[in-house]
CSV table of C-alpha atoms and ligand atoms in Angstrom, one decimal:
chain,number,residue,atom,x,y,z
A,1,UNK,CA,0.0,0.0,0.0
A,2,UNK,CA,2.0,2.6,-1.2
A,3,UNK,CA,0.1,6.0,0.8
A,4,UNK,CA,3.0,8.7,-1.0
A,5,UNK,CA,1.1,10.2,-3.3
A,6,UNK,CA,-1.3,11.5,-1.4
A,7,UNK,CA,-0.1,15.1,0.5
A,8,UNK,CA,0.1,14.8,4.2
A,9,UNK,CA,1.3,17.4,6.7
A,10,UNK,CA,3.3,15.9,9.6
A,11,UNK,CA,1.0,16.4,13.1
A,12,UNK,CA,1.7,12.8,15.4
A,13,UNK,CA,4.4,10.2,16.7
A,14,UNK,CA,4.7,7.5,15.1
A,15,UNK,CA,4.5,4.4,15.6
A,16,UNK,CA,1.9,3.8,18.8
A,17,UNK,CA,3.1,1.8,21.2
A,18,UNK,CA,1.8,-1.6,21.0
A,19,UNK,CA,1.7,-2.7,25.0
A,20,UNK,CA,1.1,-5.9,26.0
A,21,UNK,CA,-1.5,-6.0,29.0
A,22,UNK,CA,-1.0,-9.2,31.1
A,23,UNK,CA,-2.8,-8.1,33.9
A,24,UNK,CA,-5.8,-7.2,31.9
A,25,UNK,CA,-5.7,-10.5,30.1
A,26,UNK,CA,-5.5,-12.7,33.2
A,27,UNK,CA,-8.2,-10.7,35.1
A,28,UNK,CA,-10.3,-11.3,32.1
A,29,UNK,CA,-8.9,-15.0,31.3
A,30,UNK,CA,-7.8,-13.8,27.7
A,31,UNK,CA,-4.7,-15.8,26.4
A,32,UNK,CA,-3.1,-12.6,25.4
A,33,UNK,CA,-4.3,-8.9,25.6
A,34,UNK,CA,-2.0,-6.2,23.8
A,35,UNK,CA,-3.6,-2.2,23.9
A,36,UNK,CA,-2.7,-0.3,20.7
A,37,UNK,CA,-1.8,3.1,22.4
A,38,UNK,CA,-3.3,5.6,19.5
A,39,UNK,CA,-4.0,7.7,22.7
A,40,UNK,CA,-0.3,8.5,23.0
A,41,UNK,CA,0.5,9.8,19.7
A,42,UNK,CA,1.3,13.7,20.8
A,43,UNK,CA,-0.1,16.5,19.5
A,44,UNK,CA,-3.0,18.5,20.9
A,45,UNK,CA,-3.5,15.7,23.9
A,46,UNK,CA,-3.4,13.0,21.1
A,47,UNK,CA,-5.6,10.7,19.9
A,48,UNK,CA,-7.7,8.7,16.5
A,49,UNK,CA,-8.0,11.7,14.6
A,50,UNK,CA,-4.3,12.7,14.0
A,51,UNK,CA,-3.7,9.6,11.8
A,52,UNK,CA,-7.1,11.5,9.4
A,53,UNK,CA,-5.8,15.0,10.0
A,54,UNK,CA,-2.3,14.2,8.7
A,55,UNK,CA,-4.1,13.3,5.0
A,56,UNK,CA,-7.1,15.6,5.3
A,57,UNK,CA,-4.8,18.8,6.3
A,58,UNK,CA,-2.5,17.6,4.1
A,59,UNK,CA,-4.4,18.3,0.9
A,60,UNK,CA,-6.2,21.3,2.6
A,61,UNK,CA,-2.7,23.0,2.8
A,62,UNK,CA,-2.4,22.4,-0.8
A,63,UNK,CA,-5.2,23.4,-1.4
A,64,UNK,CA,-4.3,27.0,-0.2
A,65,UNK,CA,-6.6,27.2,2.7
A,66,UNK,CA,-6.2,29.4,5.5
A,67,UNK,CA,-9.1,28.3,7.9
A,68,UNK,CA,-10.3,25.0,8.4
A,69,UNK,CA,-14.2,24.8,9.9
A,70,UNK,CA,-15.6,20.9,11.6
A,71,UNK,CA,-18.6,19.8,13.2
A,72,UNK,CA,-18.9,17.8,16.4
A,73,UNK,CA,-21.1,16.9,19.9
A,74,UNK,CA,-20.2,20.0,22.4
A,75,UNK,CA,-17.2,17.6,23.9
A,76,UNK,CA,-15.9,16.4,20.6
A,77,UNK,CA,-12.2,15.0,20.4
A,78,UNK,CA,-11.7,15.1,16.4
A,79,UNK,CA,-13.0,19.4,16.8
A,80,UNK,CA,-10.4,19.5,19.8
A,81,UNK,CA,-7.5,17.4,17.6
A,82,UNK,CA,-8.6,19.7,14.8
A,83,UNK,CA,-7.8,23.0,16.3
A,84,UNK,CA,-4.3,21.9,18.2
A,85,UNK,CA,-3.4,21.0,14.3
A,86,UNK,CA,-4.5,24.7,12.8
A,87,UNK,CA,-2.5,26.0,15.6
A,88,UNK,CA,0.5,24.1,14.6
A,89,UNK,CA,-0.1,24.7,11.0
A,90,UNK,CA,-0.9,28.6,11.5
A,91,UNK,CA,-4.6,27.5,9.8
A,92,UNK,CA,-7.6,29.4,11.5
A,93,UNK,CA,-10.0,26.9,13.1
A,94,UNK,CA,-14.1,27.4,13.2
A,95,UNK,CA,-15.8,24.6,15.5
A,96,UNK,CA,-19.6,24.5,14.8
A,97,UNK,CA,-20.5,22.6,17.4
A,98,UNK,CA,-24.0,21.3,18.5
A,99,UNK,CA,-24.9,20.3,22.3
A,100,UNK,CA,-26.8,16.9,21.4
A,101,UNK,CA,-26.0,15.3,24.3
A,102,UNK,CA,-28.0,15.4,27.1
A,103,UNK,CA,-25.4,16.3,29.8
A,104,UNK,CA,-25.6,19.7,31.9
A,105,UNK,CA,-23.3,21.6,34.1
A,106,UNK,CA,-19.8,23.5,33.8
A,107,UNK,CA,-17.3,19.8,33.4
A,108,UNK,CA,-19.4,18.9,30.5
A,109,UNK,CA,-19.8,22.4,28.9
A,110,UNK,CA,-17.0,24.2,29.7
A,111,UNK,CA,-14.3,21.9,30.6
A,112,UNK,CA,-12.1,18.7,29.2
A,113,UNK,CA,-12.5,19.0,25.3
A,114,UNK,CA,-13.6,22.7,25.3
A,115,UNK,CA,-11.5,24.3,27.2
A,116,UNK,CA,-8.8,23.2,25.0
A,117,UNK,CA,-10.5,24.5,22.0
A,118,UNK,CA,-9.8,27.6,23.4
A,119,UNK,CA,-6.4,26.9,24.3
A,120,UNK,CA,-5.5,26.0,21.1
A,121,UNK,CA,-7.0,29.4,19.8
A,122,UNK,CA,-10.1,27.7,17.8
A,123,UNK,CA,-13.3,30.1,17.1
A,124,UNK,CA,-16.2,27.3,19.4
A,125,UNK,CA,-19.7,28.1,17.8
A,126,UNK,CA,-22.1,26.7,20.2
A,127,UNK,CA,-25.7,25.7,18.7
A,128,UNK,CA,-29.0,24.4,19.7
A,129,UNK,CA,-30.1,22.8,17.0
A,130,UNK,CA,-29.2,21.9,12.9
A,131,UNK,CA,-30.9,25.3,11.8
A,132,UNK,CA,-28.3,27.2,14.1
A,133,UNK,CA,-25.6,24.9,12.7
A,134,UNK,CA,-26.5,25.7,9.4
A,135,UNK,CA,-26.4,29.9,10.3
A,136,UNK,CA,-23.5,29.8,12.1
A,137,UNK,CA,-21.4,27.4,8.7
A,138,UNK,CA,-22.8,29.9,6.7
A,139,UNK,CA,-21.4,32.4,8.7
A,140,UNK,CA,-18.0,31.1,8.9
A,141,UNK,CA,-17.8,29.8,5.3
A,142,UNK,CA,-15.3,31.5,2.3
A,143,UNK,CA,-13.3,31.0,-0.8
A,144,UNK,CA,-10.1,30.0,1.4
A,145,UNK,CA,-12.1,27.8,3.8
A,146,UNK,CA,-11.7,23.7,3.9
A,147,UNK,CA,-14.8,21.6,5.3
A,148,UNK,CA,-13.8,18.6,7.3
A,149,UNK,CA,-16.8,16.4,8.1
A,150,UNK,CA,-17.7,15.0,11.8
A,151,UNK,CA,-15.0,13.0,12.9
A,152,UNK,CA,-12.5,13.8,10.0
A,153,UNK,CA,-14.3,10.3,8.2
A,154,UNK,CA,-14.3,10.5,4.6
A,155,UNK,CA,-12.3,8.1,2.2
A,156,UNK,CA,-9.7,10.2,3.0
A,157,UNK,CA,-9.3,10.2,6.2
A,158,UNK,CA,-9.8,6.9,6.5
A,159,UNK,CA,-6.5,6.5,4.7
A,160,UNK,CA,-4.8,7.6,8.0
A,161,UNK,CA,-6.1,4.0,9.4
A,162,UNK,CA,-5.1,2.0,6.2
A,163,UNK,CA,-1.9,3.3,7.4
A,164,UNK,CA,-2.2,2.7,11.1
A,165,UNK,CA,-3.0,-1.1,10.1
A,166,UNK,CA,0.2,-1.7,8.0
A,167,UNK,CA,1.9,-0.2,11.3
A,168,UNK,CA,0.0,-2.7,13.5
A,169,UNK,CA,0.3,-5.7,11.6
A,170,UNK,CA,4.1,-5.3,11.3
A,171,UNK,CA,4.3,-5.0,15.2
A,172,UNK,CA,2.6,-7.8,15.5
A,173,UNK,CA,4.2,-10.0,13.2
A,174,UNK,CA,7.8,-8.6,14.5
A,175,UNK,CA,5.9,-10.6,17.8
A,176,UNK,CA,5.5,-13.3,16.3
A,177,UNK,CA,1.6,-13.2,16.3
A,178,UNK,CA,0.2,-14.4,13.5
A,179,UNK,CA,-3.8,-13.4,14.0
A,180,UNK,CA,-5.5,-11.5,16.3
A,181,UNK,CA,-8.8,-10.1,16.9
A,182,UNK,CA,-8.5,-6.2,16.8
A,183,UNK,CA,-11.4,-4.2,18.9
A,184,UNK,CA,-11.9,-0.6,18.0
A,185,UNK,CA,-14.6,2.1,18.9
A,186,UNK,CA,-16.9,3.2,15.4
A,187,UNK,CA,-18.6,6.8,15.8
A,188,UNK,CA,-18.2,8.6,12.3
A,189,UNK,CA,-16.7,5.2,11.5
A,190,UNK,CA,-13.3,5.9,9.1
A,191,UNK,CA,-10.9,4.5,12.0
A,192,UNK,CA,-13.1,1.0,11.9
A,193,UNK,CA,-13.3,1.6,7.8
A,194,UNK,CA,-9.6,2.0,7.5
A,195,UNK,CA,-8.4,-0.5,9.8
A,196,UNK,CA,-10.7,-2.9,8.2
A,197,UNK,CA,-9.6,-2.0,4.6
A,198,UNK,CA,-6.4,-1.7,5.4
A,199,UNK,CA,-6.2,-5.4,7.2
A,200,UNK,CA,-8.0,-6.9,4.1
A,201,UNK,CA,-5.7,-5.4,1.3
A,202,UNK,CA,-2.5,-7.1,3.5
A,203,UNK,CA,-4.2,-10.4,3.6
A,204,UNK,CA,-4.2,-10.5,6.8
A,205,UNK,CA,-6.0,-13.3,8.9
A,206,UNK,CA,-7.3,-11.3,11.7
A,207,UNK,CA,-10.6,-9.7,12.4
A,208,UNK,CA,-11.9,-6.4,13.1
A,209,UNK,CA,-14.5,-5.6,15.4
A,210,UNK,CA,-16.4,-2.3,15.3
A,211,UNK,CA,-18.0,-1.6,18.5
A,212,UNK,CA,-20.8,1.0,17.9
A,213,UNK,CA,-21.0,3.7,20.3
A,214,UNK,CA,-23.8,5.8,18.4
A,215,UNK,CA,-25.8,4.5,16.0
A,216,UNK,CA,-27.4,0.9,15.2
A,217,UNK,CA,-25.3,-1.7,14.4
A,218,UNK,CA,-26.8,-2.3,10.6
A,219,UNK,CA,-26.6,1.5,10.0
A,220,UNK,CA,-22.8,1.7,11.6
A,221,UNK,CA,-22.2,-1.5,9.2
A,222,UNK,CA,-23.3,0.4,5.9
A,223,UNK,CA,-21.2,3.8,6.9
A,224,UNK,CA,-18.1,1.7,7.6
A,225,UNK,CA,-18.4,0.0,3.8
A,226,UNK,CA,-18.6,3.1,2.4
A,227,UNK,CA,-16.2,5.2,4.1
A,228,UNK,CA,-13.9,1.4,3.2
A,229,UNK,CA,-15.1,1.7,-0.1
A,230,UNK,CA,-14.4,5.1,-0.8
A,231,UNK,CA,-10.8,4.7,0.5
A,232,UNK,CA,-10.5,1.9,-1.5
A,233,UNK,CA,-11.2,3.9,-4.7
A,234,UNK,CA,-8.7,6.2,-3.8
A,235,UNK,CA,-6.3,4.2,-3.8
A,236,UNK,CA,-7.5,2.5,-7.3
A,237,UNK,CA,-8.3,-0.6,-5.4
A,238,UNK,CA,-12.1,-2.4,-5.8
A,239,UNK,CA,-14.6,-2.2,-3.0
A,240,UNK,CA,-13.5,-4.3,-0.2
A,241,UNK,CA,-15.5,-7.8,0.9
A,242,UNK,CA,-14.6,-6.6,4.4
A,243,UNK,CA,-15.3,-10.5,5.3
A,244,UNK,CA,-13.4,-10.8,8.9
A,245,UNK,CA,-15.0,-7.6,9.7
A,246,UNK,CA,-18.3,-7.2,12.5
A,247,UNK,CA,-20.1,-4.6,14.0
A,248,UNK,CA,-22.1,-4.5,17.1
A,249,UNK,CA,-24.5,-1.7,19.1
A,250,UNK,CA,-25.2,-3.3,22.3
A,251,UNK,CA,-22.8,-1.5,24.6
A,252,UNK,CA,-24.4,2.1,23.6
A,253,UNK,CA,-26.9,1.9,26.7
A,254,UNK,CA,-29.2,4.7,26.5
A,255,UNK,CA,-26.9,6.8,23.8
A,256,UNK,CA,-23.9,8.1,22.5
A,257,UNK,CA,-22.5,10.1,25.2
A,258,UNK,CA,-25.0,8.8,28.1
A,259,UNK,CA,-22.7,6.7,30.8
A,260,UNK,CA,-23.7,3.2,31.4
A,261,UNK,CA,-22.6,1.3,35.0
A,262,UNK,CA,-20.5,-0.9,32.8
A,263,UNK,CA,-18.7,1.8,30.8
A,264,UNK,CA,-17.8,3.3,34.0
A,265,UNK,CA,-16.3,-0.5,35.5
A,266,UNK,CA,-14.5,-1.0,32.4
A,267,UNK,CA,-13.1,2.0,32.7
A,268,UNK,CA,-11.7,0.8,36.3
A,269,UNK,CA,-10.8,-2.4,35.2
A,270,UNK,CA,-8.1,-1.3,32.7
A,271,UNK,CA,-7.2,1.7,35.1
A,272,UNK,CA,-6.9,-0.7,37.7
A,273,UNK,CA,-4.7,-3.6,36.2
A,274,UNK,CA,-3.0,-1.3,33.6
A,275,UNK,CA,-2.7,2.1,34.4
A,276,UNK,CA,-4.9,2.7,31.2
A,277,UNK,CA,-7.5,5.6,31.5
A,278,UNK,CA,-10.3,5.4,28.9
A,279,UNK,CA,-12.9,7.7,28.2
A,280,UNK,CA,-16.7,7.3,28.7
A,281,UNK,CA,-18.1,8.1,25.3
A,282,UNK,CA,-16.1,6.2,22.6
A,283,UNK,CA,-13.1,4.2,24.1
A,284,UNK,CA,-15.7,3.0,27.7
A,285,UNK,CA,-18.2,1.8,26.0
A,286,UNK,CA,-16.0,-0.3,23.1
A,287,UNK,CA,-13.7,-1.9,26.1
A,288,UNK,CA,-17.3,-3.5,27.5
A,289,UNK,CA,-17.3,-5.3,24.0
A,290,UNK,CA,-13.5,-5.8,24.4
A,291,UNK,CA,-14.0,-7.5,27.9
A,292,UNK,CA,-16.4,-10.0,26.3
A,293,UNK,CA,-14.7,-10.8,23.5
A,294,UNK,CA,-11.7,-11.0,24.9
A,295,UNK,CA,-13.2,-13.6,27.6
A,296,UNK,CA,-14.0,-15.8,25.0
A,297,UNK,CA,-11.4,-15.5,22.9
A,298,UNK,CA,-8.7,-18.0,22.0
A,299,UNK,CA,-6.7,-15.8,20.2
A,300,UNK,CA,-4.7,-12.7,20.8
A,301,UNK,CA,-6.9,-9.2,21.4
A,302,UNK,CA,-6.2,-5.9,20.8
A,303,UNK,CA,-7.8,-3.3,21.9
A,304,UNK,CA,-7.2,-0.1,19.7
A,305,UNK,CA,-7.1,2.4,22.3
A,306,UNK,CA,-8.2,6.0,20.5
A,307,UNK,CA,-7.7,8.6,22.9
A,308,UNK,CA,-10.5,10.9,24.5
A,309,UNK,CA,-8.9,11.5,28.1
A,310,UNK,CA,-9.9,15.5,27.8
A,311,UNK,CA,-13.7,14.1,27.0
A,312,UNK,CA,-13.0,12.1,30.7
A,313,UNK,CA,-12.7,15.7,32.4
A,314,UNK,CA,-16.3,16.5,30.8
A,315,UNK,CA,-17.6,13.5,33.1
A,316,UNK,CA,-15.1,14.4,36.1
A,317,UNK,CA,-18.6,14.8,38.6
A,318,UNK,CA,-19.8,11.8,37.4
A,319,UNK,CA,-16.4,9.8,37.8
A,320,UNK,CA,-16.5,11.6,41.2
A,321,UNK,CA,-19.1,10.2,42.3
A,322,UNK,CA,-18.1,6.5,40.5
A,323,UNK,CA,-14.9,6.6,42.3
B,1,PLP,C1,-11.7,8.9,21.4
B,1,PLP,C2,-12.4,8.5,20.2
B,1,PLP,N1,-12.4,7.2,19.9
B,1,PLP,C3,-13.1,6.8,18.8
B,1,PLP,C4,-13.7,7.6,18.0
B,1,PLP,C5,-14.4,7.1,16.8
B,1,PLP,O1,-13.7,7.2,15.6
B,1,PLP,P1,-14.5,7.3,14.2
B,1,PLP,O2,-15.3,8.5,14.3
B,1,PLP,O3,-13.5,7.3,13.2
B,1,PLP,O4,-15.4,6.1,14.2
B,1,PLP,C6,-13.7,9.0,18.2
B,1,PLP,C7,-14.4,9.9,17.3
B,1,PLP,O5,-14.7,11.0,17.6
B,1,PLP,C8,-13.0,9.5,19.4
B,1,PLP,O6,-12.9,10.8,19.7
């Protein structure tokens, strides 16, 4: 998979660690438990969307733009990602952001992702509703002005993961593991997409699951084989089978964003054996599918840890209370 023609600006550290987790896999019986440390990547706090950012600034910055304008959930990590990028790139950085979860209070308005927004000198346009989103795009929009789209997940971005699975799969081959079943959290779904394209045009054996932590499993299913699709066309390449890949939805609880009791002991059980901190919204809820399958599992896991510890501080009175 030769990735050099496409233009890409140079944002994380790479490669991830890839950390083996014994005391993870004996607590959950697993023969072997390795975390895929996307989390620690550097810039902005790190995290998932640096490996889409790298391709999708890339080809804004030749495409001569100055400001760069996303959309994202109040305590969004790819807006927060976004706008430590523009500030190391000198880009201007809009945030139309929409409050869609139903949390309340100053952590999960003002703190963890959004503070940082500030920090990192982003513009934060906070909206009710998709008619103020639309008013305050509009507002923002011009001639020198790049659209990203939620969570950086278009074909392009999703490159950044067909990337990130090359890097995985030589780690673990260097291990000498052969197959492995690789667990990852699927929101706007182009980390899942990539991964999963990325696995299937190195014929690799393993298989990908794509935890949901949003939308229904058959809807998160058809997004992921189209953002894999679309990637696959940019790189000339057919439209994947994505045969050793699944999706599930039944660790959302009541929705994206809403904590569930399990989220919040998974995210003690890694902190607990590993030193690991998860978040509640994306990484949380996909460890509670991680813990299951990696219960059962006869072969290696991985979980692909991607980030979110600023979201964490938008719970902190919740985890308060949890801990
Ligand atoms: C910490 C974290 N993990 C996982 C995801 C999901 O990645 P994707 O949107 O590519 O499915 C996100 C997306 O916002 C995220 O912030």
């Amino acid at each position: 998979m030769d990735l050099s023609a496409f233009p890409r600006v140079a944002l994380g550290s790479w490669p991830t660690p890839l950390d083996e987790a014994p005391r993870l896999a004996a607590a959950l019986g697993a023969p072997r438990v390795l975390i895929k440390r996307d989390d620690v990547n550097g810039l902005g706090a790190g995290g998932n969307k640096l490996r889409k950012l790298e391709f999708l600034l890339g080809r804004a910055v030749e495409q001569g733009a100055d400001t760069i304008i996303t959309f994202g959930a109040l305590q969004t990590n790819h807006g927060r990602q976004t706008a430590a990028a523009c500030a190391k790139l000198g880009l201007r950085c809009e945030l139309v952001l929409t409050a869609k979860v139903p949390m309340k209070g100053d952590a999960y308005e003002k703190s963890g992702n959004v503070v940082l927004d500030h920090m990192f000198g982003a513009n934060v346009h906070v909206c009710a509703d998709a008619d103020e989103t639309v008013k305050a795009y509009e507002s923002v929009n011009h001639d020198k002005a790049v659209t990203l789209p939620v969570g950086g997940s278009n074909g392009l971005g999703a490159l950044g993961y067909v990337n990130a699975a090359a890097e995985l799969v030589g780690q673990l081959t260097e291990r000498g593991i052969g197959t492995a079943t690789v667990v990852v959290p699927d929101g706007s779904g182009a980390t899942a997409a990539g991964l999963a394209l990325g696995i299937e045009l190195l014929g690799w054996p393993g298989t990908v699951h794509a935890a949901s932590v949003s939308h229904p499993a058959a809807e998160a299913g058809r997004e992921l084989h189209a953002l894999a699709a679309e990637a696959a066309a940019l790189l000339g390449e057919p439209a994947p089978e994505l045969a050793r890949v699944t999706v599930t939805d039944d660790t959302i609880g009541p929705g994206y964003g809403v904590p569930t009791p399990e989220m919040w002991s998974v995210l003690k059980l890694f902190a607990e054996t590993e030193g690991v901190v998860l978040d509640p919204v994306y990484t949380g809820k996909a460890a509670v599918k991680f813990r299951e399958i990696a219960s059962q599992s006869d072969v290696p896991v991985v979980f692909l840890h991607t980030g979110g510890l600023p979201g964490f501080y938008g719970y902190a009175p919740e985890a308060v209370a949890q801990f």
